mmCIF file of C-alpha atoms in Angstrom:
data_model
loop_
_atom_site.group_PDB
_atom_site.id
_atom_site.type_symbol
_atom_site.label_atom_id
_atom_site.label_comp_id
_atom_site.label_asym_id
_atom_site.label_seq_id
_atom_site.Cartn_x
_atom_site.Cartn_y
_atom_site.Cartn_z
ATOM 1 C CA UNK A 1 -3.041 148.811 -109.879
ATOM 2 C CA UNK A 2 -5.387 149.860 -112.421
ATOM 3 C CA UNK A 3 -5.670 153.461 -111.370
ATOM 4 C CA UNK A 4 -5.562 153.138 -107.644
ATOM 5 C CA UNK A 5 -8.627 154.312 -105.706
ATOM 6 C CA UNK A 6 -6.064 156.633 -104.159
ATOM 7 C CA UNK A 7 -3.816 157.713 -107.042
ATOM 8 C CA UNK A 8 -0.266 158.843 -106.445
ATOM 9 C CA UNK A 9 0.679 162.232 -107.879
ATOM 10 C CA UNK A 10 3.549 162.119 -110.317
ATOM 11 C CA UNK A 11 4.980 164.160 -113.105
ATOM 12 C CA UNK A 12 3.984 163.481 -116.685
ATOM 13 C CA UNK A 13 6.294 163.488 -119.635
ATOM 14 C CA UNK A 14 6.775 166.909 -121.158
ATOM 15 C CA UNK A 15 4.275 167.679 -123.901
ATOM 16 C CA UNK A 16 5.465 166.994 -127.437
ATOM 17 C CA UNK A 17 3.787 169.251 -129.961
ATOM 18 C CA UNK A 18 5.914 170.231 -132.920
ATOM 19 C CA UNK A 19 3.370 170.230 -135.744
ATOM 20 C CA UNK A 20 -0.242 171.138 -136.562
ATOM 21 C CA UNK A 21 -2.826 168.459 -135.602
ATOM 22 C CA UNK A 22 -3.004 165.517 -137.998
ATOM 23 C CA UNK A 23 -5.681 165.902 -140.689
ATOM 24 C CA UNK A 24 -7.673 162.659 -140.944
ATOM 25 C CA UNK A 25 -8.561 163.352 -144.565
ATOM 26 C CA UNK A 26 -4.895 163.590 -145.498
ATOM 27 C CA UNK A 27 -4.003 160.314 -143.796
ATOM 28 C CA UNK A 28 -7.067 158.272 -144.698
ATOM 29 C CA UNK A 29 -9.276 155.976 -142.621
ATOM 30 C CA UNK A 30 -7.567 152.797 -143.810
ATOM 31 C CA UNK A 31 -4.154 154.171 -142.918
ATOM 32 C CA UNK A 32 -5.357 155.122 -139.429
ATOM 33 C CA UNK A 33 -6.830 151.641 -138.901
ATOM 34 C CA UNK A 34 -3.517 150.137 -139.971
ATOM 35 C CA UNK A 35 -1.673 152.457 -137.599
ATOM 36 C CA UNK A 36 -3.845 151.315 -134.675
ATOM 37 C CA UNK A 37 -2.982 147.698 -135.484
ATOM 38 C CA UNK A 38 0.707 148.571 -135.405
ATOM 39 C CA UNK A 39 0.307 150.556 -132.158
ATOM 40 C CA UNK A 40 -1.192 147.495 -130.465
ATOM 41 C CA UNK A 41 1.621 145.276 -131.714
ATOM 42 C CA UNK A 42 4.274 147.733 -130.548
ATOM 43 C CA UNK A 43 2.538 147.993 -127.191
ATOM 44 C CA UNK A 44 2.697 144.223 -126.749
ATOM 45 C CA UNK A 45 6.418 144.270 -127.559
ATOM 46 C CA UNK A 46 6.915 146.909 -124.855
ATOM 47 C CA UNK A 47 5.179 144.868 -122.134
ATOM 48 C CA UNK A 48 1.601 146.158 -122.310
ATOM 49 C CA UNK A 49 -0.970 143.377 -122.383
ATOM 50 C CA UNK A 50 -3.676 145.570 -123.936
ATOM 51 C CA UNK A 51 -3.751 148.867 -125.819
ATOM 52 C CA UNK A 52 -6.942 150.645 -126.870
ATOM 53 C CA UNK A 53 -7.998 153.973 -128.367
ATOM 54 C CA UNK A 54 -10.366 156.190 -126.359
ATOM 55 C CA UNK A 55 -12.436 159.188 -127.304
ATOM 56 C CA UNK A 56 -11.581 161.976 -124.863
ATOM 57 C CA UNK A 57 -15.060 163.332 -124.144
ATOM 58 C CA UNK A 58 -15.516 162.527 -120.442
ATOM 59 C CA UNK A 59 -18.329 164.985 -119.779
ATOM 60 C CA UNK A 60 -20.447 162.123 -118.419
ATOM 61 C CA UNK A 61 -17.951 161.723 -115.557
ATOM 62 C CA UNK A 62 -17.850 165.366 -114.445
ATOM 63 C CA UNK A 63 -20.857 165.328 -112.109
ATOM 64 C CA UNK A 64 -19.587 162.294 -110.207
ATOM 65 C CA UNK A 65 -16.113 163.801 -109.846
ATOM 66 C CA UNK A 66 -17.442 167.097 -108.512
ATOM 67 C CA UNK A 67 -19.829 165.368 -106.087
ATOM 68 C CA UNK A 68 -16.982 163.182 -104.768
ATOM 69 C CA UNK A 69 -14.803 166.229 -104.140
ATOM 70 C CA UNK A 70 -17.682 168.252 -102.647
ATOM 71 C CA UNK A 71 -18.311 165.443 -100.152
ATOM 72 C CA UNK A 72 -14.678 165.653 -99.042
ATOM 73 C CA UNK A 73 -14.056 162.039 -99.990
ATOM 74 C CA UNK A 74 -10.683 162.977 -101.475
ATOM 75 C CA UNK A 75 -9.347 163.742 -97.986
ATOM 76 C CA UNK A 76 -6.011 165.553 -97.944
ATOM 77 C CA UNK A 77 -5.414 164.992 -101.649
ATOM 78 C CA UNK A 78 -5.814 168.624 -102.630
ATOM 79 C CA UNK A 79 -4.326 167.909 -106.038
ATOM 80 C CA UNK A 80 -7.525 165.990 -106.829
ATOM 81 C CA UNK A 81 -9.577 169.164 -106.451
ATOM 82 C CA UNK A 82 -7.141 171.707 -107.835
ATOM 83 C CA UNK A 83 -7.960 171.104 -111.485
ATOM 84 C CA UNK A 84 -11.715 170.629 -111.067
ATOM 85 C CA UNK A 85 -13.452 169.625 -114.279
ATOM 86 C CA UNK A 86 -10.205 169.799 -116.263
ATOM 87 C CA UNK A 87 -9.656 166.218 -115.156
ATOM 88 C CA UNK A 88 -12.606 165.273 -117.348
ATOM 89 C CA UNK A 89 -11.481 167.484 -120.227
ATOM 90 C CA UNK A 90 -8.191 166.207 -121.665
ATOM 91 C CA UNK A 91 -8.437 168.616 -124.595
ATOM 92 C CA UNK A 92 -8.219 171.532 -122.145
ATOM 93 C CA UNK A 93 -5.216 169.964 -120.462
ATOM 94 C CA UNK A 94 -3.366 169.392 -123.731
ATOM 95 C CA UNK A 95 -4.845 171.573 -126.504
ATOM 96 C CA UNK A 96 -5.379 169.733 -129.760
ATOM 97 C CA UNK A 97 -6.020 166.375 -128.093
ATOM 98 C CA UNK A 98 -8.687 164.298 -129.848
ATOM 99 C CA UNK A 99 -7.856 160.756 -128.711
ATOM 100 C CA UNK A 100 -6.079 158.902 -125.935
ATOM 101 C CA UNK A 101 -4.027 155.775 -126.428
ATOM 102 C CA UNK A 102 -4.794 153.863 -123.223
ATOM 103 C CA UNK A 103 -2.651 150.950 -122.130
ATOM 104 C CA UNK A 104 -2.370 148.570 -119.230
ATOM 105 C CA UNK A 105 0.620 146.657 -117.879
ATOM 106 C CA UNK A 106 0.277 143.710 -115.451
ATOM 107 C CA UNK A 107 2.268 143.874 -112.225
ATOM 108 C CA UNK A 108 1.509 140.575 -110.487
ATOM 109 C CA UNK A 109 5.046 139.167 -110.031
ATOM 110 C CA UNK A 110 5.935 136.460 -112.537
ATOM 111 C CA UNK A 111 6.797 134.014 -109.750
ATOM 112 C CA UNK A 112 3.364 134.301 -108.099
ATOM 113 C CA UNK A 113 1.846 130.838 -107.488
ATOM 114 C CA UNK A 114 -1.397 129.718 -109.099
ATOM 115 C CA UNK A 115 -3.247 130.228 -105.815
ATOM 116 C CA UNK A 116 -1.609 133.586 -105.164
ATOM 117 C CA UNK A 117 -4.745 135.111 -103.659
ATOM 118 C CA UNK A 118 -4.868 132.422 -100.974
ATOM 119 C CA UNK A 119 -1.219 133.174 -100.172
ATOM 120 C CA UNK A 120 -2.006 136.876 -99.821
ATOM 121 C CA UNK A 121 -4.937 136.211 -97.491
ATOM 122 C CA UNK A 122 -2.691 133.952 -95.384
ATOM 123 C CA UNK A 123 -0.178 136.793 -94.957
ATOM 124 C CA UNK A 124 -2.925 138.962 -93.510
ATOM 125 C CA UNK A 125 -3.302 136.406 -90.722
ATOM 126 C CA UNK A 126 0.419 136.293 -89.871
ATOM 127 C CA UNK A 127 1.169 138.833 -87.101
ATOM 128 C CA UNK A 128 4.925 138.607 -87.697
ATOM 129 C CA UNK A 129 4.609 139.729 -91.313
ATOM 130 C CA UNK A 130 4.200 143.240 -92.691
ATOM 131 C CA UNK A 131 1.885 143.259 -95.706
ATOM 132 C CA UNK A 132 2.845 145.579 -98.543
ATOM 133 C CA UNK A 133 0.529 146.016 -101.510
ATOM 134 C CA UNK A 134 1.532 143.750 -104.389
ATOM 135 C CA UNK A 135 2.062 146.648 -106.800
ATOM 136 C CA UNK A 136 4.691 148.238 -104.514
ATOM 137 C CA UNK A 137 6.951 145.222 -104.017
ATOM 138 C CA UNK A 138 9.016 145.900 -107.121
ATOM 139 C CA UNK A 139 10.340 148.920 -108.973
ATOM 140 C CA UNK A 140 8.502 152.257 -109.085
ATOM 141 C CA UNK A 141 5.930 151.788 -111.830
ATOM 142 C CA UNK A 142 5.861 155.484 -112.752
ATOM 143 C CA UNK A 143 9.342 155.264 -114.239
ATOM 144 C CA UNK A 144 8.708 151.953 -115.982
ATOM 145 C CA UNK A 145 5.430 152.922 -117.638
ATOM 146 C CA UNK A 146 6.495 156.435 -118.533
ATOM 147 C CA UNK A 147 9.575 155.085 -120.309
ATOM 148 C CA UNK A 148 7.591 152.438 -122.196
ATOM 149 C CA UNK A 149 4.869 154.868 -123.214
ATOM 150 C CA UNK A 150 7.505 157.295 -124.458
ATOM 151 C CA UNK A 151 9.020 154.494 -126.546
ATOM 152 C CA UNK A 152 5.582 153.738 -127.970
ATOM 153 C CA UNK A 153 5.079 157.399 -128.881
ATOM 154 C CA UNK A 154 8.499 157.470 -130.538
ATOM 155 C CA UNK A 155 7.604 154.472 -132.706
ATOM 156 C CA UNK A 156 4.408 156.203 -133.812
ATOM 157 C CA UNK A 157 6.417 159.307 -134.668
ATOM 158 C CA UNK A 158 8.875 157.276 -136.717
ATOM 159 C CA UNK A 159 6.001 155.778 -138.704
ATOM 160 C CA UNK A 160 3.781 158.850 -139.057
ATOM 161 C CA UNK A 161 6.007 161.847 -138.664
ATOM 162 C CA UNK A 162 5.796 164.580 -136.044
ATOM 163 C CA UNK A 163 2.556 164.755 -134.086
ATOM 164 C CA UNK A 164 1.346 166.248 -130.828
ATOM 165 C CA UNK A 165 1.255 164.061 -127.748
ATOM 166 C CA UNK A 166 1.753 163.887 -123.997
ATOM 167 C CA UNK A 167 2.458 160.832 -121.853
ATOM 168 C CA UNK A 168 0.817 160.213 -118.467
ATOM 169 C CA UNK A 169 0.811 157.456 -115.897
ATOM 170 C CA UNK A 170 -1.085 157.864 -112.620
ATOM 171 C CA UNK A 171 -0.358 161.562 -112.836
ATOM 172 C CA UNK A 172 -2.513 164.642 -112.464
ATOM 173 C CA UNK A 173 -4.826 165.675 -113.847
ATOM 174 C CA UNK A 174 -6.293 162.795 -115.902
ATOM 175 C CA UNK A 175 -9.293 160.599 -115.035
ATOM 176 C CA UNK A 176 -7.460 157.425 -115.971
ATOM 177 C CA UNK A 177 -10.126 154.865 -115.125
ATOM 178 C CA UNK A 178 -12.867 156.794 -116.930
ATOM 179 C CA UNK A 179 -10.624 157.222 -119.961
ATOM 180 C CA UNK A 180 -9.553 153.566 -119.985
ATOM 181 C CA UNK A 181 -13.155 152.393 -119.591
ATOM 182 C CA UNK A 182 -14.268 154.648 -122.435
ATOM 183 C CA UNK A 183 -11.654 153.022 -124.661
ATOM 184 C CA UNK A 184 -12.799 149.498 -123.834
ATOM 185 C CA UNK A 185 -9.763 148.581 -121.764
ATOM 186 C CA UNK A 186 -12.156 147.297 -119.086
ATOM 187 C CA UNK A 187 -15.028 148.554 -116.959
ATOM 188 C CA UNK A 188 -15.074 150.365 -113.624
ATOM 189 C CA UNK A 189 -15.667 147.892 -110.818
ATOM 190 C CA UNK A 190 -17.691 148.632 -107.707
ATOM 191 C CA UNK A 191 -14.383 149.189 -105.859
ATOM 192 C CA UNK A 192 -13.686 152.029 -108.360
ATOM 193 C CA UNK A 193 -10.787 150.194 -110.037
ATOM 194 C CA UNK A 194 -10.732 149.109 -113.669
ATOM 195 C CA UNK A 195 -11.669 145.472 -114.297
ATOM 196 C CA UNK A 196 -11.214 143.248 -117.314
ATOM 197 C CA UNK A 197 -12.718 139.795 -117.781
ATOM 198 C CA UNK A 198 -9.457 138.480 -119.235
ATOM 199 C CA UNK A 199 -7.037 140.223 -116.881
ATOM 200 C CA UNK A 200 -8.747 141.114 -113.610
ATOM 201 C CA UNK A 201 -7.434 144.353 -112.092
ATOM 202 C CA UNK A 202 -3.802 143.685 -111.195
ATOM 203 C CA UNK A 203 -2.358 146.119 -113.698
ATOM 204 C CA UNK A 204 -1.144 149.691 -114.067
ATOM 205 C CA UNK A 205 -2.681 152.207 -116.445
ATOM 206 C CA UNK A 206 -0.983 154.702 -118.696
ATOM 207 C CA UNK A 207 -2.056 156.905 -121.564
ATOM 208 C CA UNK A 208 -0.785 159.033 -124.401
ATOM 209 C CA UNK A 209 -2.961 162.011 -125.293
ATOM 210 C CA UNK A 210 -2.645 162.536 -129.047
ATOM 211 C CA UNK A 211 -3.866 164.873 -131.774
ATOM 212 C CA UNK A 212 -4.335 162.002 -134.235
ATOM 213 C CA UNK A 213 -8.005 161.150 -135.000
ATOM 214 C CA UNK A 214 -7.495 157.414 -134.562
ATOM 215 C CA UNK A 215 -10.611 155.218 -134.739
ATOM 216 C CA UNK A 216 -11.886 154.884 -131.158
ATOM 217 C CA UNK A 217 -12.711 151.573 -129.502
ATOM 218 C CA UNK A 218 -16.155 151.077 -127.921
ATOM 219 C CA UNK A 219 -16.573 150.826 -124.130
ATOM 220 C CA UNK A 220 -16.645 147.402 -122.447
ATOM 221 C CA UNK A 221 -19.883 146.081 -120.946
ATOM 222 C CA UNK A 222 -19.781 146.115 -117.100
ATOM 223 C CA UNK A 223 -19.795 142.577 -115.734
ATOM 224 C CA UNK A 224 -19.904 142.895 -111.938
ATOM 225 C CA UNK A 225 -23.566 141.904 -111.819
ATOM 226 C CA UNK A 226 -24.899 141.520 -108.273
ATOM 227 C CA UNK A 227 -21.463 140.762 -106.782
ATOM 228 C CA UNK A 228 -20.468 142.911 -103.783
ATOM 229 C CA UNK A 229 -17.438 140.986 -102.525
ATOM 230 C CA UNK A 230 -15.139 144.004 -102.782
ATOM 231 C CA UNK A 231 -17.546 146.110 -100.733
ATOM 232 C CA UNK A 232 -18.130 143.414 -98.131
ATOM 233 C CA UNK A 233 -14.458 142.661 -97.492
ATOM 234 C CA UNK A 234 -13.140 146.221 -97.098
ATOM 235 C CA UNK A 235 -11.594 146.322 -93.574
ATOM 236 C CA UNK A 236 -12.576 149.955 -92.991
ATOM 237 C CA UNK A 237 -15.834 150.105 -94.983
ATOM 238 C CA UNK A 238 -14.258 152.665 -97.289
ATOM 239 C CA UNK A 239 -16.463 151.617 -100.217
ATOM 240 C CA UNK A 240 -19.639 153.408 -99.199
ATOM 241 C CA UNK A 241 -21.709 152.041 -102.072
ATOM 242 C CA UNK A 242 -20.992 150.636 -105.524
ATOM 243 C CA UNK A 243 -18.560 153.001 -107.277
ATOM 244 C CA UNK A 244 -18.349 155.329 -104.238
ATOM 245 C CA UNK A 245 -15.072 155.376 -102.329
ATOM 246 C CA UNK A 246 -14.353 157.508 -99.267
ATOM 247 C CA UNK A 247 -10.586 157.814 -99.522
ATOM 248 C CA UNK A 248 -10.378 159.026 -95.924
ATOM 249 C CA UNK A 249 -11.236 155.504 -94.754
ATOM 250 C CA UNK A 250 -9.186 153.629 -97.347
ATOM 251 C CA UNK A 251 -6.048 151.926 -96.007
ATOM 252 C CA UNK A 252 -4.190 152.798 -99.209
ATOM 253 C CA UNK A 253 -4.920 156.463 -98.567
ATOM 254 C CA UNK A 254 -4.115 156.266 -94.847
ATOM 255 C CA UNK A 255 -0.749 154.568 -95.353
ATOM 256 C CA UNK A 256 0.368 156.417 -98.483
ATOM 257 C CA UNK A 257 -1.331 159.785 -98.983
ATOM 258 C CA UNK A 258 -2.283 160.826 -95.445
ATOM 259 C CA UNK A 259 0.468 162.813 -93.743
ATOM 260 C CA UNK A 260 -0.822 163.092 -90.181
ATOM 261 C CA UNK A 261 -1.898 160.751 -87.422
ATOM 262 C CA UNK A 262 -3.982 157.790 -88.491
ATOM 263 C CA UNK A 263 -7.436 158.035 -86.851
ATOM 264 C CA UNK A 264 -7.521 155.680 -83.867
ATOM 265 C CA UNK A 265 -10.808 154.122 -84.951
ATOM 266 C CA UNK A 266 -9.147 152.944 -88.166
ATOM 267 C CA UNK A 267 -5.918 151.583 -86.675
ATOM 268 C CA UNK A 268 -7.166 148.185 -85.537
ATOM 269 C CA UNK A 269 -8.863 147.435 -88.897
ATOM 270 C CA UNK A 270 -5.532 148.078 -90.634
ATOM 271 C CA UNK A 271 -4.150 144.865 -89.188
ATOM 272 C CA UNK A 272 -0.660 144.233 -90.550
ATOM 273 C CA UNK A 273 -1.150 146.239 -93.752
ATOM 274 C CA UNK A 274 1.654 148.811 -93.688
ATOM 275 C CA UNK A 275 1.666 150.127 -97.269
ATOM 276 C CA UNK A 276 -1.477 149.989 -99.332
ATOM 277 C CA UNK A 277 -4.225 147.381 -99.273
ATOM 278 C CA UNK A 278 -5.295 144.764 -101.813
ATOM 279 C CA UNK A 279 -8.313 143.247 -100.070
ATOM 280 C CA UNK A 280 -10.911 144.453 -102.576
ATOM 281 C CA UNK A 281 -8.816 143.030 -105.411
ATOM 282 C CA UNK A 282 -8.130 139.752 -103.638
ATOM 283 C CA UNK A 283 -11.864 139.234 -103.137
ATOM 284 C CA UNK A 284 -12.737 139.980 -106.759
ATOM 285 C CA UNK A 285 -13.553 136.795 -108.724
ATOM 286 C CA UNK A 286 -12.182 138.321 -111.918
ATOM 287 C CA UNK A 287 -8.668 138.300 -110.475
ATOM 288 C CA UNK A 288 -8.426 134.557 -110.952
ATOM 289 C CA UNK A 289 -7.594 135.689 -114.497
ATOM 290 C CA UNK A 290 -4.945 138.215 -113.432
ATOM 291 C CA UNK A 291 -1.943 138.193 -115.750
ATOM 292 C CA UNK A 292 1.634 137.830 -114.517
ATOM 293 C CA UNK A 293 4.092 140.617 -115.216
ATOM 294 C CA UNK A 294 6.385 140.091 -118.167
ATOM 295 C CA UNK A 295 8.938 142.657 -117.007
ATOM 296 C CA UNK A 296 11.500 141.877 -114.269
ATOM 297 C CA UNK A 297 10.956 145.404 -112.904
ATOM 298 C CA UNK A 298 7.964 144.106 -110.949
ATOM 299 C CA UNK A 299 9.755 141.147 -109.370
ATOM 300 C CA UNK A 300 9.685 141.250 -105.564
ATOM 301 C CA UNK A 301 12.520 143.215 -103.952
ATOM 302 C CA UNK A 302 13.754 143.297 -100.351
ATOM 303 C CA UNK A 303 11.792 140.139 -99.525
ATOM 304 C CA UNK A 304 8.660 142.310 -99.549
ATOM 305 C CA UNK A 305 6.363 139.365 -100.223
ATOM 306 C CA UNK A 306 6.727 138.364 -96.548
ATOM 307 C CA UNK A 307 8.939 140.853 -94.643
ATOM 308 C CA UNK A 308 9.448 140.692 -90.895
ATOM 309 C CA UNK A 309 7.591 143.672 -89.432
ATOM 310 C CA UNK A 310 9.773 144.183 -86.373
ATOM 311 C CA UNK A 311 12.919 144.131 -88.519
ATOM 312 C CA UNK A 312 11.527 146.772 -90.893
ATOM 313 C CA UNK A 313 10.722 149.000 -87.930
ATOM 314 C CA UNK A 314 14.391 149.101 -86.947
ATOM 315 C CA UNK A 315 15.608 150.438 -90.301
ATOM 316 C CA UNK A 316 17.413 153.751 -89.932
ATOM 317 C CA UNK A 317 16.477 156.561 -92.286
ATOM 318 C CA UNK A 318 19.670 155.956 -94.255
ATOM 319 C CA UNK A 319 18.842 152.271 -94.547
ATOM 320 C CA UNK A 320 15.273 153.101 -95.574
ATOM 321 C CA UNK A 321 16.517 155.365 -98.368
ATOM 322 C CA UNK A 322 19.175 152.907 -99.517
ATOM 323 C CA UNK A 323 17.002 149.792 -99.548
ATOM 324 C CA UNK A 324 14.040 151.535 -101.158
ATOM 325 C CA UNK A 325 15.898 153.351 -103.905
ATOM 326 C CA UNK A 326 13.764 152.974 -107.031
ATOM 327 C CA UNK A 327 10.733 151.847 -105.007
ATOM 328 C CA UNK A 328 7.372 153.662 -104.893
ATOM 329 C CA UNK A 329 7.430 153.260 -101.099
ATOM 330 C CA UNK A 330 10.314 155.666 -100.694
ATOM 331 C CA UNK A 331 8.162 158.685 -101.500
ATOM 332 C CA UNK A 332 6.219 158.483 -98.194
ATOM 333 C CA UNK A 333 9.451 159.043 -96.263
ATOM 334 C CA UNK A 334 10.897 157.351 -93.197
ATOM 335 C CA UNK A 335 8.584 159.050 -90.686
ATOM 336 C CA UNK A 336 5.350 157.803 -92.246
ATOM 337 C CA UNK A 337 6.953 154.404 -92.820
ATOM 338 C CA UNK A 338 7.556 154.147 -89.069
ATOM 339 C CA UNK A 339 4.060 155.454 -88.319
ATOM 340 C CA UNK A 340 2.505 152.725 -90.461
ATOM 341 C CA UNK A 341 4.714 150.026 -88.983
ATOM 342 C CA UNK A 342 3.925 151.156 -85.436
ATOM 343 C CA UNK A 343 0.226 150.607 -86.131
ATOM 344 C CA UNK A 344 0.948 147.209 -87.625
ATOM 345 C CA UNK A 345 3.126 146.244 -84.665
ATOM 346 C CA UNK A 346 0.423 147.347 -82.235
ATOM 347 C CA UNK A 347 -2.125 145.138 -83.950
ATOM 348 C CA UNK A 348 0.317 142.247 -84.016
ATOM 349 C CA UNK A 349 1.168 142.782 -80.347
ATOM 350 C CA UNK A 350 -2.517 142.514 -79.483
ATOM 351 C CA UNK A 351 -2.725 139.167 -81.259
ATOM 352 C CA UNK A 352 0.608 137.801 -80.046
ATOM 353 C CA UNK A 353 0.143 138.797 -76.395
ATOM 354 C CA UNK A 354 -3.349 137.324 -76.080
ATOM 355 C CA UNK A 355 -3.959 134.027 -74.347
ATOM 356 C CA UNK A 356 -2.739 131.225 -76.629
ATOM 357 C CA UNK A 357 -0.818 133.810 -78.646
ATOM 358 C CA UNK A 358 2.909 133.863 -79.451
ATOM 359 C CA UNK A 359 4.821 135.033 -76.382
ATOM 360 C CA UNK A 360 8.171 135.078 -78.184
ATOM 361 C CA UNK A 361 6.803 137.261 -80.978
ATOM 362 C CA UNK A 362 5.137 139.572 -78.450
ATOM 363 C CA UNK A 363 8.474 140.024 -76.680
ATOM 364 C CA UNK A 364 10.230 140.809 -79.953
ATOM 365 C CA UNK A 365 7.587 143.391 -80.866
ATOM 366 C CA UNK A 366 7.860 145.077 -77.466
ATOM 367 C CA UNK A 367 11.636 145.291 -77.869
ATOM 368 C CA UNK A 368 11.318 146.883 -81.308
ATOM 369 C CA UNK A 369 8.747 149.420 -80.114
ATOM 370 C CA UNK A 370 10.757 150.380 -77.027
ATOM 371 C CA UNK A 371 13.860 150.848 -79.192
ATOM 372 C CA UNK A 372 12.131 153.771 -80.910
ATOM 373 C CA UNK A 373 10.050 155.039 -78.012
ATOM 374 C CA UNK A 374 12.080 158.258 -77.891
ATOM 375 C CA UNK A 375 12.080 158.852 -81.649
ATOM 376 C CA UNK A 376 12.552 162.484 -82.692
ATOM 377 C CA UNK A 377 9.170 162.497 -84.420
ATOM 378 C CA UNK A 378 6.151 163.258 -82.260
ATOM 379 C CA UNK A 379 3.995 161.525 -84.869
ATOM 380 C CA UNK A 380 5.999 158.319 -84.559
ATOM 381 C CA UNK A 381 6.100 158.472 -80.753
ATOM 382 C CA UNK A 382 2.320 158.837 -80.510
ATOM 383 C CA UNK A 383 1.754 155.766 -82.672
ATOM 384 C CA UNK A 384 4.322 153.803 -80.672
ATOM 385 C CA UNK A 385 2.527 154.604 -77.417
ATOM 386 C CA UNK A 386 -0.728 153.456 -78.977
ATOM 387 C CA UNK A 387 0.965 150.274 -80.147
ATOM 388 C CA UNK A 388 2.363 149.472 -76.695
ATOM 389 C CA UNK A 389 -1.096 150.025 -75.206
ATOM 390 C CA UNK A 390 -2.388 147.144 -77.335
ATOM 391 C CA UNK A 391 -0.499 144.665 -75.141
ATOM 392 C CA UNK A 392 -3.085 142.335 -73.589
ATOM 393 C CA UNK A 393 -0.701 139.967 -71.819
ATOM 394 C CA UNK A 394 -2.747 138.077 -69.185
ATOM 395 C CA UNK A 395 -1.866 138.975 -65.608
ATOM 396 C CA UNK A 396 -0.647 135.864 -63.803
#
């Protein structure tokens, strides 16, 4: 997910700082250049398809960050506002930081067909199927990337000696996309995600803040041109303008970060998307170049490339926790999982119960919804009642 438009809070690796900052004059420019070459090679061995070096001055991004927060576009994600401008000042977060090693790791499952985007669009039209964002169908990426970045830092330490560093992946409070773009790992697309002309946007980002004055890479030239496909396709019009995202309307935010009731006006546009949303990435022409994952961690689990929505809705909390162990989905909890599925089932019931719909599917959805109609959670019950009200079975 390149940094998601709605990032998930996570812990970062503990800071490692056991020596004074590295003195560039004592190491030498040639030695630092050689070290960067080795860092990139080690990164490739660890599953990263690109590693760059970024300068950590993000002062140019501060005004946009503060305006976004002031407009309330971060919604309930208070952690986005808590650190204010520190998000744009890595050296304040980890004193001594002068560079960031920025890396990306592809997550598109290795078995994805050549026309994978067409397959994903087809799933959105199947009312029996629950659509889960591609990045969340495998293992929790936080653990995978954090471990690999730590291994990369350890290799640097073996070669250079002790140095100060801290590992992050999708964790507060770092402006990952701005940092990655500054290091030439890609450019920020109009959907706010990082894009690369050779790899699209189907990748995770991670970084190591370091006190080594490595030679920084230049930024990449933006290449979106006049294209607005990501803006045009957004089901909830969450992309207000190029590079401006209102998280409160984003399906990824609503299904993952938002803890309360989903606004009724946004339920129908959600369709059968029950965890995250990939529409803006599916529409992006650059994703025809998306790389496949090289790690088995991102292979599809639990049949999540085309799961039966009604069956998922009947999972008990124990089954939810057991099946989703090691999955990023587990962190939203069983209650919000059911809330999301109830909305999806309501939208599917509307389609299946319509004239020329699928009567058998409509009956199965009704049965699943009624089975949980007296759920202990008021939040779940309210969404179930909404879902049942979407039944448009013609009166004979």
